Amino acid sequence: MAQNRTKPRMRPDQTLLLAASAVALASWFVEPLRFVLIPLIYLNTHLHELGHAAAAFASGGLAQAIYVYGDGSGQTPVMGGNALLVASAGYVGTALLGGLFIAMTGNEKGARHSLLAMGASLGLSMLFLVRGDGIGLASGLFWTAVAFASSKWMRGQALMFLARFLGVQLCLTSAEAFGSLYAASREGLHSDAAILASLSGIPALLWASAWLLLSLAIVGVSLRKAWRSAA
């Protein structure tokens, strides 16, 4: 007797992960959607610089301030701390945060807690560390408000979609930033990789390559966990 075999249906959280990834990718390649990237670039810069600051404090140093500028660049003057950890924490830290958002937001509770944690981190950094021009400051306030407001008023799949969309976007923006890092490393310009090259003697391009491979591994593990985990 023939048996009817039905294909396993995707779970809702898997569907949301695919949808968030598709929209995130579309925003990079569909011209009318590229306006979405502007505030996300500011968010990535803010979190990148916050990674430097957190690594400085964690390794016994001091972050004097975080500067986020309207052109999407940033800077974090640091005194002391572990130079390897501090310089690496920007790019790798942003990819790690994006990976955590992807991996931990397969249910409403995880999405809410992730956004609350991001809002609290951004809010504290705005109070004590962030400086810069008006656009950079406004962006920090905007994303702090978005994180808290969405965690309070959004529900269910909409909340999960937002959290996973942000996670995928952080990973994509980090990947794009590596392109700029490679260009700076090849041309000998100032960058996080150049700082470590001057300290260690290891070429900046190798540092940039190592960070990229580590970040890709983080994203790959996070996507695998998110796809397999139950909602």
PDB file of C-alpha atoms in Angstrom:
ATOM      1  CA  MET A   1       0.000   0.000   0.000  1.00  0.00           C
ATOM      2  CA  ALA A   2       1.366   3.373  -0.972  1.00  0.00           C
ATOM      3  CA  GLN A   3       2.067   5.737   1.850  1.00  0.00           C
ATOM      4  CA  ASN A   4       1.454   9.433   1.626  1.00  0.00           C
ATOM      5  CA  ARG A   5       4.492  11.316   2.737  1.00  0.00           C
ATOM      6  CA  THR A   6       4.082  14.944   3.584  1.00  0.00           C
ATOM      7  CA  LYS A   7       7.020  17.275   3.627  1.00  0.00           C
ATOM      8  CA  PRO A   8       7.771  18.707   7.045  1.00  0.00           C
ATOM      9  CA  ARG A   9       6.431  22.220   7.317  1.00  0.00           C
ATOM     10  CA  MET A  10       8.657  25.039   8.453  1.00  0.00           C
ATOM     11  CA  ARG A  11       8.122  26.281  11.971  1.00  0.00           C
ATOM     12  CA  PRO A  12       6.918  29.892  12.371  1.00  0.00           C
ATOM     13  CA  ASP A  13      10.306  30.951  13.759  1.00  0.00           C
ATOM     14  CA  GLN A  14      12.065  29.447  10.724  1.00  0.00           C
ATOM     15  CA  THR A  15       9.727  31.332   8.397  1.00  0.00           C
ATOM     16  CA  LEU A  16      10.460  34.555  10.258  1.00  0.00           C
ATOM     17  CA  LEU A  17      14.204  33.941  10.020  1.00  0.00           C
ATOM     18  CA  LEU A  18      13.969  33.497   6.249  1.00  0.00           C
ATOM     19  CA  ALA A  19      11.721  36.543   5.893  1.00  0.00           C
ATOM     20  CA  ALA A  20      14.005  38.735   8.004  1.00  0.00           C
ATOM     21  CA  SER A  21      17.042  37.594   6.005  1.00  0.00           C
ATOM     22  CA  ALA A  22      15.275  38.242   2.692  1.00  0.00           C
ATOM     23  CA  VAL A  23      14.194  41.758   3.660  1.00  0.00           C
ATOM     24  CA  ALA A  24      17.648  42.527   5.049  1.00  0.00           C
ATOM     25  CA  LEU A  25      19.340  41.363   1.839  1.00  0.00           C
ATOM     26  CA  ALA A  26      16.816  43.252  -0.299  1.00  0.00           C
ATOM     27  CA  SER A  27      17.631  46.482   1.509  1.00  0.00           C
ATOM     28  CA  TRP A  28      21.232  46.137   0.262  1.00  0.00           C
ATOM     29  CA  PHE A  29      20.455  45.382  -3.376  1.00  0.00           C
ATOM     30  CA  VAL A  30      17.063  46.991  -4.140  1.00  0.00           C
ATOM     31  CA  GLU A  31      17.726  50.693  -4.639  1.00  0.00           C
ATOM     32  CA  PRO A  32      14.385  52.045  -3.271  1.00  0.00           C
ATOM     33  CA  LEU A  33      15.024  50.158  -0.008  1.00  0.00           C
ATOM     34  CA  ARG A  34      18.554  51.433   0.578  1.00  0.00           C
ATOM     35  CA  PHE A  35      17.279  54.307   2.714  1.00  0.00           C
ATOM     36  CA  VAL A  36      16.721  51.653   5.401  1.00  0.00           C
ATOM     37  CA  LEU A  37      20.494  51.237   5.669  1.00  0.00           C
ATOM     38  CA  ILE A  38      21.249  54.785   6.819  1.00  0.00           C
ATOM     39  CA  PRO A  39      19.979  54.492  10.424  1.00  0.00           C
ATOM     40  CA  LEU A  40      21.273  50.910  10.567  1.00  0.00           C
ATOM     41  CA  ILE A  41      24.786  52.081   9.684  1.00  0.00           C
ATOM     42  CA  TYR A  42      24.609  54.509  12.617  1.00  0.00           C
ATOM     43  CA  LEU A  43      23.433  51.687  14.887  1.00  0.00           C
ATOM     44  CA  ASN A  44      26.303  49.474  13.739  1.00  0.00           C
ATOM     45  CA  THR A  45      28.826  52.264  14.376  1.00  0.00           C
ATOM     46  CA  HIS A  46      27.391  52.918  17.837  1.00  0.00           C
ATOM     47  CA  LEU A  47      27.579  49.231  18.794  1.00  0.00           C
ATOM     48  CA  HIS A  48      31.032  48.872  17.191  1.00  0.00           C
ATOM     49  CA  GLU A  49      32.401  51.690  19.339  1.00  0.00           C
ATOM     50  CA  LEU A  50      30.545  50.385  22.390  1.00  0.00           C
ATOM     51  CA  GLY A  51      32.374  47.087  21.852  1.00  0.00           C
ATOM     52  CA  HIS A  52      35.711  48.909  22.062  1.00  0.00           C
ATOM     53  CA  ALA A  53      34.597  50.692  25.240  1.00  0.00           C
ATOM     54  CA  ALA A  54      33.320  47.509  26.902  1.00  0.00           C
ATOM     55  CA  ALA A  55      36.553  45.665  26.082  1.00  0.00           C
ATOM     56  CA  ALA A  56      38.595  48.521  27.519  1.00  0.00           C
ATOM     57  CA  PHE A  57      36.693  48.455  30.809  1.00  0.00           C
ATOM     58  CA  ALA A  58      36.746  44.636  30.954  1.00  0.00           C
ATOM     59  CA  SER A  59      40.534  44.519  30.530  1.00  0.00           C
ATOM     60  CA  GLY A  60      41.312  47.155  33.151  1.00  0.00           C
ATOM     61  CA  GLY A  61      41.419  50.198  30.893  1.00  0.00           C
ATOM     62  CA  LEU A  62      39.268  53.280  30.497  1.00  0.00           C
ATOM     63  CA  ALA A  63      37.149  54.439  27.573  1.00  0.00           C
ATOM     64  CA  GLN A  64      37.074  58.221  27.668  1.00  0.00           C
ATOM     65  CA  ALA A  65      34.150  58.688  25.289  1.00  0.00           C
ATOM     66  CA  ILE A  66      32.337  57.251  22.287  1.00  0.00           C
ATOM     67  CA  TYR A  67      32.096  59.474  19.216  1.00  0.00           C
ATOM     68  CA  VAL A  68      29.501  58.702  16.536  1.00  0.00           C
ATOM     69  CA  TYR A  69      29.510  61.026  13.530  1.00  0.00           C
ATOM     70  CA  GLY A  70      26.992  61.867  10.857  1.00  0.00           C
ATOM     71  CA  ASP A  71      29.127  60.336   8.095  1.00  0.00           C
ATOM     72  CA  GLY A  72      28.809  56.914   9.752  1.00  0.00           C
ATOM     73  CA  SER A  73      32.285  56.873  11.251  1.00  0.00           C
ATOM     74  CA  GLY A  74      33.140  56.621  14.931  1.00  0.00           C
ATOM     75  CA  GLN A  75      35.979  56.783  17.426  1.00  0.00           C
ATOM     76  CA  THR A  76      36.594  55.623  21.003  1.00  0.00           C
ATOM     77  CA  PRO A  77      39.682  57.067  22.739  1.00  0.00           C
ATOM     78  CA  VAL A  78      40.954  54.463  25.210  1.00  0.00           C
ATOM     79  CA  MET A  79      43.526  54.557  27.995  1.00  0.00           C
ATOM     80  CA  GLY A  80      45.093  51.266  29.062  1.00  0.00           C
ATOM     81  CA  GLY A  81      43.468  47.874  28.726  1.00  0.00           C
ATOM     82  CA  ASN A  82      44.444  44.942  26.532  1.00  0.00           C
ATOM     83  CA  ALA A  83      45.177  46.326  23.055  1.00  0.00           C
ATOM     84  CA  LEU A  84      44.421  43.018  21.300  1.00  0.00           C
ATOM     85  CA  LEU A  85      41.045  42.708  22.997  1.00  0.00           C
ATOM     86  CA  VAL A  86      40.099  46.368  22.602  1.00  0.00           C
ATOM     87  CA  ALA A  87      41.003  46.643  18.914  1.00  0.00           C
ATOM     88  CA  SER A  88      39.288  43.350  18.041  1.00  0.00           C
ATOM     89  CA  ALA A  89      36.104  44.049  19.979  1.00  0.00           C
ATOM     90  CA  GLY A  90      34.610  46.471  17.464  1.00  0.00           C
ATOM     91  CA  TYR A  91      34.159  44.289  14.382  1.00  0.00           C
ATOM     92  CA  VAL A  92      33.962  40.931  16.120  1.00  0.00           C
ATOM     93  CA  GLY A  93      31.725  42.301  18.877  1.00  0.00           C
ATOM     94  CA  THR A  94      29.170  43.646  16.411  1.00  0.00           C
ATOM     95  CA  ALA A  95      29.059  40.338  14.546  1.00  0.00           C
ATOM     96  CA  LEU A  96      28.713  38.505  17.872  1.00  0.00           C
ATOM     97  CA  LEU A  97      25.816  40.739  18.885  1.00  0.00           C
ATOM     98  CA  GLY A  98      24.111  40.164  15.543  1.00  0.00           C
ATOM     99  CA  GLY A  99      24.627  36.430  15.950  1.00  0.00           C
ATOM    100  CA  LEU A 100      23.136  36.488  19.449  1.00  0.00           C
ATOM    101  CA  PHE A 101      20.099  38.349  18.142  1.00  0.00           C
ATOM    102  CA  ILE A 102      19.618  35.684  15.470  1.00  0.00           C
ATOM    103  CA  ALA A 103      20.134  32.759  17.839  1.00  0.00           C
ATOM    104  CA  MET A 104      18.144  33.984  20.847  1.00  0.00           C
ATOM    105  CA  THR A 105      15.052  35.504  19.243  1.00  0.00           C
ATOM    106  CA  GLY A 106      13.211  32.394  18.098  1.00  0.00           C
ATOM    107  CA  ASN A 107      10.446  33.126  20.600  1.00  0.00           C
ATOM    108  CA  GLU A 108       8.744  36.243  21.889  1.00  0.00           C
ATOM    109  CA  LYS A 109      10.455  36.172  25.278  1.00  0.00           C
ATOM    110  CA  GLY A 110      13.927  35.962  23.758  1.00  0.00           C
ATOM    111  CA  ALA A 111      13.181  38.760  21.295  1.00  0.00           C
ATOM    112  CA  ARG A 112      11.855  41.020  24.038  1.00  0.00           C
ATOM    113  CA  HIS A 113      14.814  40.428  26.346  1.00  0.00           C
ATOM    114  CA  SER A 114      17.291  40.977  23.497  1.00  0.00           C
ATOM    115  CA  LEU A 115      15.751  44.330  22.572  1.00  0.00           C
ATOM    116  CA  LEU A 116      15.576  45.394  26.214  1.00  0.00           C
ATOM    117  CA  ALA A 117      19.261  44.556  26.656  1.00  0.00           C
ATOM    118  CA  MET A 118      20.156  46.534  23.541  1.00  0.00           C
ATOM    119  CA  GLY A 119      18.069  49.498  24.683  1.00  0.00           C
ATOM    120  CA  ALA A 120      19.651  49.476  28.138  1.00  0.00           C
ATOM    121  CA  SER A 121      23.175  49.276  26.688  1.00  0.00           C
ATOM    122  CA  LEU A 122      22.532  52.099  24.241  1.00  0.00           C
ATOM    123  CA  GLY A 123      20.826  54.221  26.886  1.00  0.00           C
ATOM    124  CA  LEU A 124      23.668  53.868  29.381  1.00  0.00           C
ATOM    125  CA  SER A 125      26.222  54.652  26.700  1.00  0.00           C
ATOM    126  CA  MET A 126      24.266  57.777  25.729  1.00  0.00           C
ATOM    127  CA  LEU A 127      24.300  58.956  29.346  1.00  0.00           C
ATOM    128  CA  PHE A 128      27.939  58.327  30.145  1.00  0.00           C
ATOM    129  CA  LEU A 129      30.001  57.932  26.983  1.00  0.00           C
ATOM    130  CA  VAL A 130      28.540  59.067  23.675  1.00  0.00           C
ATOM    131  CA  ARG A 131      29.677  62.339  22.182  1.00  0.00           C
ATOM    132  CA  GLY A 132      29.811  63.531  18.580  1.00  0.00           C
ATOM    133  CA  ASP A 133      27.820  65.573  16.123  1.00  0.00           C
ATOM    134  CA  GLY A 134      24.061  66.093  16.172  1.00  0.00           C
ATOM    135  CA  ILE A 135      23.207  63.271  13.782  1.00  0.00           C
ATOM    136  CA  GLY A 136      25.206  60.714  15.747  1.00  0.00           C
ATOM    137  CA  LEU A 137      23.591  61.777  19.021  1.00  0.00           C
ATOM    138  CA  ALA A 138      20.106  61.781  17.493  1.00  0.00           C
ATOM    139  CA  SER A 139      20.695  58.303  16.087  1.00  0.00           C
ATOM    140  CA  GLY A 140      21.671  56.955  19.512  1.00  0.00           C
ATOM    141  CA  LEU A 141      18.530  58.403  21.078  1.00  0.00           C
ATOM    142  CA  PHE A 142      16.421  57.070  18.202  1.00  0.00           C
ATOM    143  CA  TRP A 143      17.647  53.485  18.535  1.00  0.00           C
ATOM    144  CA  THR A 144      17.371  53.570  22.323  1.00  0.00           C
ATOM    145  CA  ALA A 145      13.730  54.619  21.939  1.00  0.00           C
ATOM    146  CA  VAL A 146      13.085  51.997  19.239  1.00  0.00           C
ATOM    147  CA  ALA A 147      14.503  49.190  21.383  1.00  0.00           C
ATOM    148  CA  PHE A 148      12.463  50.088  24.467  1.00  0.00           C
ATOM    149  CA  ALA A 149       9.253  50.952  22.606  1.00  0.00           C
ATOM    150  CA  SER A 150       9.261  47.781  20.518  1.00  0.00           C
ATOM    151  CA  SER A 151       9.972  45.573  23.534  1.00  0.00           C
ATOM    152  CA  LYS A 152       7.052  47.177  25.378  1.00  0.00           C
ATOM    153  CA  TRP A 153       4.369  47.438  22.701  1.00  0.00           C
ATOM    154  CA  MET A 154       5.159  44.907  19.977  1.00  0.00           C
ATOM    155  CA  ARG A 155       3.931  41.349  20.294  1.00  0.00           C
ATOM    156  CA  GLY A 156       4.389  37.918  18.784  1.00  0.00           C
ATOM    157  CA  GLN A 157       5.753  37.481  15.294  1.00  0.00           C
ATOM    158  CA  ALA A 158       6.149  41.225  14.669  1.00  0.00           C
ATOM    159  CA  LEU A 159       8.483  41.489  17.654  1.00  0.00           C
ATOM    160  CA  MET A 160      10.416  38.380  16.634  1.00  0.00           C
ATOM    161  CA  PHE A 161      10.715  39.623  13.053  1.00  0.00           C
ATOM    162  CA  LEU A 162      12.140  42.984  14.160  1.00  0.00           C
ATOM    163  CA  ALA A 163      14.711  41.355  16.445  1.00  0.00           C
ATOM    164  CA  ARG A 164      15.864  38.874  13.806  1.00  0.00           C
ATOM    165  CA  PHE A 165      15.896  41.554  11.117  1.00  0.00           C
ATOM    166  CA  LEU A 166      18.197  43.660  13.300  1.00  0.00           C
ATOM    167  CA  GLY A 167      20.394  40.634  13.951  1.00  0.00           C
ATOM    168  CA  VAL A 168      20.779  39.829  10.259  1.00  0.00           C
ATOM    169  CA  GLN A 169      21.359  43.500   9.433  1.00  0.00           C
ATOM    170  CA  LEU A 170      24.074  43.823  12.073  1.00  0.00           C
ATOM    171  CA  CYS A 171      25.838  40.829  10.550  1.00  0.00           C
ATOM    172  CA  LEU A 172      25.488  42.231   7.016  1.00  0.00           C
ATOM    173  CA  THR A 173      26.622  45.695   8.051  1.00  0.00           C
ATOM    174  CA  SER A 174      29.608  44.160   9.826  1.00  0.00           C
ATOM    175  CA  ALA A 175      30.470  42.214   6.670  1.00  0.00           C
ATOM    176  CA  GLU A 176      30.264  45.421   4.612  1.00  0.00           C
ATOM    177  CA  ALA A 177      32.488  47.183   7.143  1.00  0.00           C
ATOM    178  CA  PHE A 178      35.144  44.516   6.592  1.00  0.00           C
ATOM    179  CA  GLY A 179      35.342  45.684   2.976  1.00  0.00           C
ATOM    180  CA  SER A 180      36.334  49.142   4.167  1.00  0.00           C
ATOM    181  CA  LEU A 181      38.746  47.588   6.659  1.00  0.00           C
ATOM    182  CA  TYR A 182      40.437  45.568   3.916  1.00  0.00           C
ATOM    183  CA  ALA A 183      40.804  48.670   1.748  1.00  0.00           C
ATOM    184  CA  ALA A 184      42.319  50.624   4.648  1.00  0.00           C
ATOM    185  CA  SER A 185      44.640  47.728   5.488  1.00  0.00           C
ATOM    186  CA  ARG A 186      45.919  47.438   1.911  1.00  0.00           C
ATOM    187  CA  GLU A 187      46.555  51.174   1.688  1.00  0.00           C
ATOM    188  CA  GLY A 188      48.154  51.431   5.122  1.00  0.00           C
ATOM    189  CA  LEU A 189      45.482  53.791   6.462  1.00  0.00           C
ATOM    190  CA  HIS A 190      44.555  54.131  10.134  1.00  0.00           C
ATOM    191  CA  SER A 191      42.237  51.351  11.310  1.00  0.00           C
ATOM    192  CA  ASP A 192      41.752  48.893  14.151  1.00  0.00           C
ATOM    193  CA  ALA A 193      43.832  46.370  12.196  1.00  0.00           C
ATOM    194  CA  ALA A 194      46.594  48.933  11.668  1.00  0.00           C
ATOM    195  CA  ILE A 195      46.747  49.545  15.422  1.00  0.00           C
ATOM    196  CA  LEU A 196      47.366  45.855  16.091  1.00  0.00           C
ATOM    197  CA  ALA A 197      49.822  45.628  13.202  1.00  0.00           C
ATOM    198  CA  SER A 198      51.928  48.357  14.786  1.00  0.00           C
ATOM    199  CA  LEU A 199      51.864  46.577  18.144  1.00  0.00           C
ATOM    200  CA  SER A 200      52.400  43.000  16.997  1.00  0.00           C
ATOM    201  CA  GLY A 201      54.243  43.195  13.701  1.00  0.00           C
ATOM    202  CA  ILE A 202      51.539  41.023  12.107  1.00  0.00           C
ATOM    203  CA  PRO A 203      50.251  42.680   8.894  1.00  0.00           C
ATOM    204  CA  ALA A 204      46.952  44.530   9.176  1.00  0.00           C
ATOM    205  CA  LEU A 205      45.478  42.478   6.337  1.00  0.00           C
ATOM    206  CA  LEU A 206      46.004  39.279   8.348  1.00  0.00           C
ATOM    207  CA  TRP A 207      44.251  40.796  11.354  1.00  0.00           C
ATOM    208  CA  ALA A 208      41.346  41.850   9.150  1.00  0.00           C
ATOM    209  CA  SER A 209      41.180  38.354   7.611  1.00  0.00           C
ATOM    210  CA  ALA A 210      41.202  36.679  11.028  1.00  0.00           C
ATOM    211  CA  TRP A 211      38.389  38.920  12.271  1.00  0.00           C
ATOM    212  CA  LEU A 212      36.343  38.224   9.161  1.00  0.00           C
ATOM    213  CA  LEU A 213      36.735  34.440   9.513  1.00  0.00           C
ATOM    214  CA  LEU A 214      35.847  34.574  13.201  1.00  0.00           C
ATOM    215  CA  SER A 215      32.802  36.726  12.498  1.00  0.00           C
ATOM    216  CA  LEU A 216      31.626  34.394   9.720  1.00  0.00           C
ATOM    217  CA  ALA A 217      31.974  31.449  12.104  1.00  0.00           C
ATOM    218  CA  ILE A 218      29.896  33.278  14.724  1.00  0.00           C
ATOM    219  CA  VAL A 219      27.163  34.053  12.204  1.00  0.00           C
ATOM    220  CA  GLY A 220      27.188  30.506  10.823  1.00  0.00           C
ATOM    221  CA  VAL A 221      26.824  28.924  14.261  1.00  0.00           C
ATOM    222  CA  SER A 222      24.064  31.388  15.176  1.00  0.00           C
ATOM    223  CA  LEU A 223      22.063  30.714  12.007  1.00  0.00           C
ATOM    224  CA  ARG A 224      22.416  26.955  12.521  1.00  0.00           C
ATOM    225  CA  LYS A 225      21.235  27.212  16.122  1.00  0.00           C
ATOM    226  CA  ALA A 226      18.341  29.487  15.172  1.00  0.00           C
ATOM    227  CA  TRP A 227      17.188  27.129  12.421  1.00  0.00           C
ATOM    228  CA  ARG A 228      17.322  24.023  14.617  1.00  0.00           C
ATOM    229  CA  SER A 229      15.975  25.404  17.870  1.00  0.00           C
ATOM    230  CA  ALA A 230      12.325  25.029  18.723  1.00  0.00           C
ATOM    231  CA  ALA A 231      10.178  28.131  18.934  1.00  0.00           C
TER     232      ALA A 231
END
